[in-house]
Short mmCIF file of C-alpha atoms in Angstrom, two decimals:
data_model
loop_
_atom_site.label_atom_id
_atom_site.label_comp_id
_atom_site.label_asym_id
_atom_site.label_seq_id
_atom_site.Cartn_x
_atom_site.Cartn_y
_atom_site.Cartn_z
CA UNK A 1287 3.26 -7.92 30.04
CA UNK A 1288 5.51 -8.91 27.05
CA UNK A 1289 8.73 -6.95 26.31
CA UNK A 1290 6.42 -6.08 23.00
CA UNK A 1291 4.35 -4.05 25.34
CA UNK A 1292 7.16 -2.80 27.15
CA UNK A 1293 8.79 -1.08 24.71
CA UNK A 1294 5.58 0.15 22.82
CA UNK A 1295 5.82 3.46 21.41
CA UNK A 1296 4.50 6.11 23.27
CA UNK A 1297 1.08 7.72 21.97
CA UNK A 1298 2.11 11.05 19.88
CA UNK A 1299 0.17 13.22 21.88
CA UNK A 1300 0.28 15.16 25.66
CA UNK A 1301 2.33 14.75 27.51
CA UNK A 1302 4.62 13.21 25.37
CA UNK A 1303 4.77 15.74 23.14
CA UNK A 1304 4.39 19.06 25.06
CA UNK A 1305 7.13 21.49 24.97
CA UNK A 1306 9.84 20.12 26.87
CA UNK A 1307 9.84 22.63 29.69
CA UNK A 1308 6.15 22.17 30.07
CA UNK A 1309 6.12 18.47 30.17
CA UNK A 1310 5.18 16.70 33.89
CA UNK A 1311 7.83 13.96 34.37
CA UNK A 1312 7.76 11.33 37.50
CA UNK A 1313 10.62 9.95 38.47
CA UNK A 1314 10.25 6.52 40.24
CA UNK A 1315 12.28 4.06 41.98
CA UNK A 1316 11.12 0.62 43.30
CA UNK A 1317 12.53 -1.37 46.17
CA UNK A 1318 11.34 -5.02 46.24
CA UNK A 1319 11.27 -8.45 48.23
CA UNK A 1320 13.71 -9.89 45.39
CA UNK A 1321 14.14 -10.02 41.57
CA UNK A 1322 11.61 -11.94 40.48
CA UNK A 1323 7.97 -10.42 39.94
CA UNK A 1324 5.90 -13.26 39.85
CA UNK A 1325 6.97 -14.23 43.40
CA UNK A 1326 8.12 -11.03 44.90
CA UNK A 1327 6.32 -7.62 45.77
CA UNK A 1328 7.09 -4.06 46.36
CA UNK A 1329 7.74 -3.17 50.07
CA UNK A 1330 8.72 0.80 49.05
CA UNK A 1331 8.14 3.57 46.30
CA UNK A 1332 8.66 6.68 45.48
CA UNK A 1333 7.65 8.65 43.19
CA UNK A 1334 8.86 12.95 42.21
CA UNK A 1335 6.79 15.18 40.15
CA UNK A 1336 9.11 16.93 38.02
CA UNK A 1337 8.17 20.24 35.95
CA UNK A 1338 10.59 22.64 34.00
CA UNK A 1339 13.65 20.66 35.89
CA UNK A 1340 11.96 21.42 39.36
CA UNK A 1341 10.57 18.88 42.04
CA UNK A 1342 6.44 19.97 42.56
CA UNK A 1343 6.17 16.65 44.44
CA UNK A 1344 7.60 14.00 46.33
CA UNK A 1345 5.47 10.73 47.41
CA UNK A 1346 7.30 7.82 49.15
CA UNK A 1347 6.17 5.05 51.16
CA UNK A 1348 6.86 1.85 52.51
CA UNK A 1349 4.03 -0.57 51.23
CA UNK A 1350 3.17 -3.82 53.57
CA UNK A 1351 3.78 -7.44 52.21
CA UNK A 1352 3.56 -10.84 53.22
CA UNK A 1353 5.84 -12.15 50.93
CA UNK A 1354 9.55 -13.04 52.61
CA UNK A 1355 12.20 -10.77 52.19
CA UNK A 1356 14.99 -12.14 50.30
CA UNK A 1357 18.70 -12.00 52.56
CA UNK A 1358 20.48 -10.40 49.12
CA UNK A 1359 17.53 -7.22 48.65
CA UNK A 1360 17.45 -6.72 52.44
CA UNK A 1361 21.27 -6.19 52.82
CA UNK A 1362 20.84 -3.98 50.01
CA UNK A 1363 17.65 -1.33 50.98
CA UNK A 1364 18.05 -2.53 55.30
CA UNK A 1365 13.84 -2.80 54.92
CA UNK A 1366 12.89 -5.54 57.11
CA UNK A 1367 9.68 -7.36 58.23
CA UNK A 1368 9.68 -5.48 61.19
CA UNK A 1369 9.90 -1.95 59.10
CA UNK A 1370 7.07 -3.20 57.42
CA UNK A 1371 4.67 -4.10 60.11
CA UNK A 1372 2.29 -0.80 59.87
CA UNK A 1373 3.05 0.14 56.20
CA UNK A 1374 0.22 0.24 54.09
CA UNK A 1375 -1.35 -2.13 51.24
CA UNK A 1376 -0.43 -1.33 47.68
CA UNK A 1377 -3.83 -1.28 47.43
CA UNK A 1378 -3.96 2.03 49.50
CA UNK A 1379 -1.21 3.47 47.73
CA UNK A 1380 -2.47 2.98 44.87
CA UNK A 1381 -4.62 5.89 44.38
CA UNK A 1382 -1.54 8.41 45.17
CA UNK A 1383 0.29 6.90 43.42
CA UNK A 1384 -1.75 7.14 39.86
CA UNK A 1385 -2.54 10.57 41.02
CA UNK A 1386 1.31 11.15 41.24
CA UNK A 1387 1.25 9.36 37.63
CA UNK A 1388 -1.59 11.05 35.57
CA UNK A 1389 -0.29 13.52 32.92
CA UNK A 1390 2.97 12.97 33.22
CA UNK A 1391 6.40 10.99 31.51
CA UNK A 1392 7.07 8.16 33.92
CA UNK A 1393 11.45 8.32 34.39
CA UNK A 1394 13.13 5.52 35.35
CA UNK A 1395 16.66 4.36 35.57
CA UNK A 1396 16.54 0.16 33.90
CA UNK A 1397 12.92 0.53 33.36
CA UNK A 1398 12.10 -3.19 32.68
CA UNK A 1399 12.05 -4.67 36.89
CA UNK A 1400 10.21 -1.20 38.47
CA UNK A 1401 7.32 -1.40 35.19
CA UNK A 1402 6.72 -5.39 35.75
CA UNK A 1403 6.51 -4.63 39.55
CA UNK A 1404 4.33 -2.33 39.39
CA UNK A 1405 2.21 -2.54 36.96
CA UNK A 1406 1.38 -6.50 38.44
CA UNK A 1407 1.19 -4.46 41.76
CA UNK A 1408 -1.79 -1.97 40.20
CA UNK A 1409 -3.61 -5.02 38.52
CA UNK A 1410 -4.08 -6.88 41.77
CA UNK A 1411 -4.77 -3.80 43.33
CA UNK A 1412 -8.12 -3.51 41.27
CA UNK A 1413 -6.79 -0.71 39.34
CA UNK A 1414 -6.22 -0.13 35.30
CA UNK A 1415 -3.59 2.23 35.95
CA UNK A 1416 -0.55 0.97 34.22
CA UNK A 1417 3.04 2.62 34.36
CA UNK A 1418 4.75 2.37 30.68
CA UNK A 1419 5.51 3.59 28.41
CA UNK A 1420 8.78 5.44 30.40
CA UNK A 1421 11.92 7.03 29.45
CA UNK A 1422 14.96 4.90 30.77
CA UNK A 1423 18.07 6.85 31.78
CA UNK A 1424 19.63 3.99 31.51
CA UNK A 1425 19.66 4.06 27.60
CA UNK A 1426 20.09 7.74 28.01
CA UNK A 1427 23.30 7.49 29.79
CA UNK A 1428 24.02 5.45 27.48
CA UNK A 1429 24.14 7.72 24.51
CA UNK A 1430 24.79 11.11 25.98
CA UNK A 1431 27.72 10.44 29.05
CA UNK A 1432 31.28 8.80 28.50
CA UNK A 1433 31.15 6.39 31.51
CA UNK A 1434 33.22 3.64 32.55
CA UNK A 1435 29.80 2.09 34.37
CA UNK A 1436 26.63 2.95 33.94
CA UNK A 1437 24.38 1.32 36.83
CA UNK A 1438 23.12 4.46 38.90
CA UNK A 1439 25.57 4.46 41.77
CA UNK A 1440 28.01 4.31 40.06
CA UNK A 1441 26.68 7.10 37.51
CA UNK A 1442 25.59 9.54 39.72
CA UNK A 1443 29.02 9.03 42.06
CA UNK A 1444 31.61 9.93 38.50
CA UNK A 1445 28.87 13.08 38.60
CA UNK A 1446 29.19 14.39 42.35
CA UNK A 1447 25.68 13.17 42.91
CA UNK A 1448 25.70 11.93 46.18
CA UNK A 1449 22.22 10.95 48.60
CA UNK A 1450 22.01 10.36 51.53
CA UNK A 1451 22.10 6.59 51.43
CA UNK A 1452 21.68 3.93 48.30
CA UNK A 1453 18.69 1.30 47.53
CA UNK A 1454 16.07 3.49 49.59
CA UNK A 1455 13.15 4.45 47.14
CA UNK A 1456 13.18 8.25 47.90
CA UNK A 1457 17.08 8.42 47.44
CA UNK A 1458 17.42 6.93 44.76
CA UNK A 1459 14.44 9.07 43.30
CA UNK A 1460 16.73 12.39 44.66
CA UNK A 1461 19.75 11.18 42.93
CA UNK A 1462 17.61 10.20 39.26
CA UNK A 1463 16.61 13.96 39.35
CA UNK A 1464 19.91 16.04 38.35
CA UNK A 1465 21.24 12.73 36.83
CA UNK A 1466 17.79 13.12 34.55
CA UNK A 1467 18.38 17.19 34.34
CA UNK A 1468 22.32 16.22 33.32
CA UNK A 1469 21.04 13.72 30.61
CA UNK A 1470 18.51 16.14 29.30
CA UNK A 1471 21.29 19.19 29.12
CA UNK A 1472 23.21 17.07 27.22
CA UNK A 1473 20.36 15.85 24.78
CA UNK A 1474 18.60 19.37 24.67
CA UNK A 1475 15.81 17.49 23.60
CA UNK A 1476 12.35 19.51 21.88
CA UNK A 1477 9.53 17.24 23.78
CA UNK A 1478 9.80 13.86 25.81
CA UNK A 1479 8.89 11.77 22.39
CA UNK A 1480 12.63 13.19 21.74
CA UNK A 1481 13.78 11.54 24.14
CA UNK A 1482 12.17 8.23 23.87
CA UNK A 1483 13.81 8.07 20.76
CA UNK A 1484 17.26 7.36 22.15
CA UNK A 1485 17.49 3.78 21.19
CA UNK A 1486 21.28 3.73 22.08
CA UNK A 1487 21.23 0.20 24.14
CA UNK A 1488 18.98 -2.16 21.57
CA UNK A 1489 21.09 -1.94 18.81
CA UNK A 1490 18.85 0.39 16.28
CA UNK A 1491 20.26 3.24 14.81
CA UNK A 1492 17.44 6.24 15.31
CA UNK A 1493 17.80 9.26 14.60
CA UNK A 1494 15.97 11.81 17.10
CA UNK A 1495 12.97 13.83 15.00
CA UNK A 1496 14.53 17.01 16.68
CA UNK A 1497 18.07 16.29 15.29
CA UNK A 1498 16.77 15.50 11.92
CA UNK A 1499 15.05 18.53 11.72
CA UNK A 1500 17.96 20.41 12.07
CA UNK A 1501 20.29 18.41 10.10
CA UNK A 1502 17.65 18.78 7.60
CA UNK A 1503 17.17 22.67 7.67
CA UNK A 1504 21.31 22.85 7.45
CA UNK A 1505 21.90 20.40 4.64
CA UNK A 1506 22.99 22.71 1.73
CA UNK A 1507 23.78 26.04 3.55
CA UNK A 1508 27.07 27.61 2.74
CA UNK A 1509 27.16 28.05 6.51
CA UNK A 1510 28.74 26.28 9.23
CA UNK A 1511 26.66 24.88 12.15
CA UNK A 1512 27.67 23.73 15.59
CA UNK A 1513 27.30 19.84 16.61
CA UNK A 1514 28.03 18.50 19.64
CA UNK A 1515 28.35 14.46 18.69
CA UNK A 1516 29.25 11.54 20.90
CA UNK A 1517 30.88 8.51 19.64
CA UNK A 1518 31.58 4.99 21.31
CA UNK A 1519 34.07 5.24 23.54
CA UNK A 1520 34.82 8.72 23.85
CA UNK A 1521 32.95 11.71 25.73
CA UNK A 1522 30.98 14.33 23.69
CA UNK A 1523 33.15 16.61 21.53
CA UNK A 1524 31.90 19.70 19.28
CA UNK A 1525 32.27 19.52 15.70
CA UNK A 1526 31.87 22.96 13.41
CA UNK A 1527 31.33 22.11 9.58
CA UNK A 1528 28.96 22.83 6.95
CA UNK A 1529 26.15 20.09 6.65
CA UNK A 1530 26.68 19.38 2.76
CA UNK A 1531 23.53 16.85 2.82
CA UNK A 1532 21.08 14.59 5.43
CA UNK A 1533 19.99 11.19 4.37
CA UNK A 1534 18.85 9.34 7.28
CA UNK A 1535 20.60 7.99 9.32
CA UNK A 1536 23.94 9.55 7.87
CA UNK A 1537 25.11 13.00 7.42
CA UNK A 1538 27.61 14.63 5.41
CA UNK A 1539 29.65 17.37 6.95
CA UNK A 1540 32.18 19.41 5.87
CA UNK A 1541 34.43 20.47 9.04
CA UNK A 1542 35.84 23.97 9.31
CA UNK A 1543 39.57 24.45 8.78
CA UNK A 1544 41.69 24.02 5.58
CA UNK A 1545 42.64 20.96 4.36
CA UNK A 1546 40.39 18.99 6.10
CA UNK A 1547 38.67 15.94 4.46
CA UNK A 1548 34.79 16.08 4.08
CA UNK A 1549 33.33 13.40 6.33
CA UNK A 1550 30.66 11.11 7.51
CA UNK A 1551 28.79 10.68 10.32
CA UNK A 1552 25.76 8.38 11.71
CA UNK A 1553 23.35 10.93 12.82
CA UNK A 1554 22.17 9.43 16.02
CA UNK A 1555 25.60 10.00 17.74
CA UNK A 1556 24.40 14.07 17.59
CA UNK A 1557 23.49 15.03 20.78
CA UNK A 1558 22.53 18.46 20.38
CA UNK A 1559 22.91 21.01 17.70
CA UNK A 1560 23.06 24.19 19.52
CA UNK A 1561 21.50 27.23 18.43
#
């Protein structure tokens, strides 16, 4: 898989772009033999079934391998050989697994390791089931929460999200879900495309479909709207002004209050424009 197909855009179409609170989401985490995926496998995953903010369903196993485990992953997740010894084949998970999969928005948090994994896993299982495209909360974080890391310990810890233990597959999977409801509060994003549009750790400037339609609808209007923007740095603030016009990716604003000089904002540091 190249990075090209990593980072393909998703199709426009179910479940991508289903109303938000009708859209299936899995949330996955990975734990492997080590860091490389032409030499190491999975030996646990778990995958939730997310609908309307809710877990519908939680899948995790342990998944049998040959391959040696390396001493820096097992002092991390505590899996051993031993753990391992009456797990099943990826090949038997497999079919769960795409089951768990089919219809829905794959969630991850660093996308790039848990994809390669397992969509080399699936191929040598026999299957055609392949994982991306995902949503990243990663590059989520990244845009909507004022953090001073953003790895997921340490993001779910600044948020009081606390499992049971770290680097175990269904953990980790319960702490991604209210970190992904958090990041999706925040974003109050129309349909998952939304979301995927969050391009706030390559470098582009994108502006969400969902905020340009609203910036779009308010350019001109003598009255004021509510924005709730993020910048660089800071944590999210709420702005009230008058949107005086919408050229993508800036807008003018005019903020409320007297005296205060019209301004200019890039449009992808909106996070929400609330109703």
């Amino acid at each position: 898989m190249t990075d090209a197909d990593l980072f393909a855009a998703p199709p426009p179409e179910a479940p991508w772009t289903l109303p938000f609170a009708q859209c299936p989401f899995a949330l996955l985490d990975c734990e492997m033999t080590g860091l490389d995926p032409e030499r190491d496998a999975l030996l646990e995953v778990a995958v939730a079934r997310v609908v309307g903010g809710a877990v519908v369903e939680l899948y995790s196993t342990l998944v049998h391998t040959e391959a040696p485990i390396a001493s820096a992953a097992a002092a991390l997740h505590g899996i051993d050989a031993a753990a391992l010894s009456g797990a099943p084949s990826f090949a038997e998970v497999a079919p769960r697994l795409a089951a768990m999969l089919d219809g829905a928005v794959p969630v991850m948090h660093g996308v790039e390791l848990d994809v390669r994994f397992l969509d080399r896993a699936f191929a040598a299982a026999g299957s055609p089931r392949r994982v991306g495209p995902a949503l990243d909360t990663l590059r989520l974080a990244r845009r909507a929460l004022h953090a001073r890391q953003y790895n997921l310990t340490s993001l779910c810890t600044s948020l009081g999200i606390a499992p049971v233990r770290w680097h175990r597959a269904a953990e980790d999977v319960r702490a991604l879900h209210p970190l992904f409801n958090r990041l999706c509060a925040a974003l109050d994003p129309v349909d998952a495309m939304d979301l995927w549009q969050v391009r706030a750790a390559d470098g582009r400037v994108q502006v969400r479909s969902g905020i340009e339609r609203a910036l779009a609808a308010a350019a001109g209007s003598p009255r004021p709207v509510r924005l709730i923007v993020r910048t660089p740095g800071h944590a999210e603030r709420e702005l009230r002004a008058r949107v005086l016009w919408f050229r993508s990716p800036h807008v003018g604003l005019a903020p409320a209050g007297q005296g205060v000089v019209p301004a200019i904002l890039r449009a992808d540091r909106v996070l929400r424009v609330p109703g």
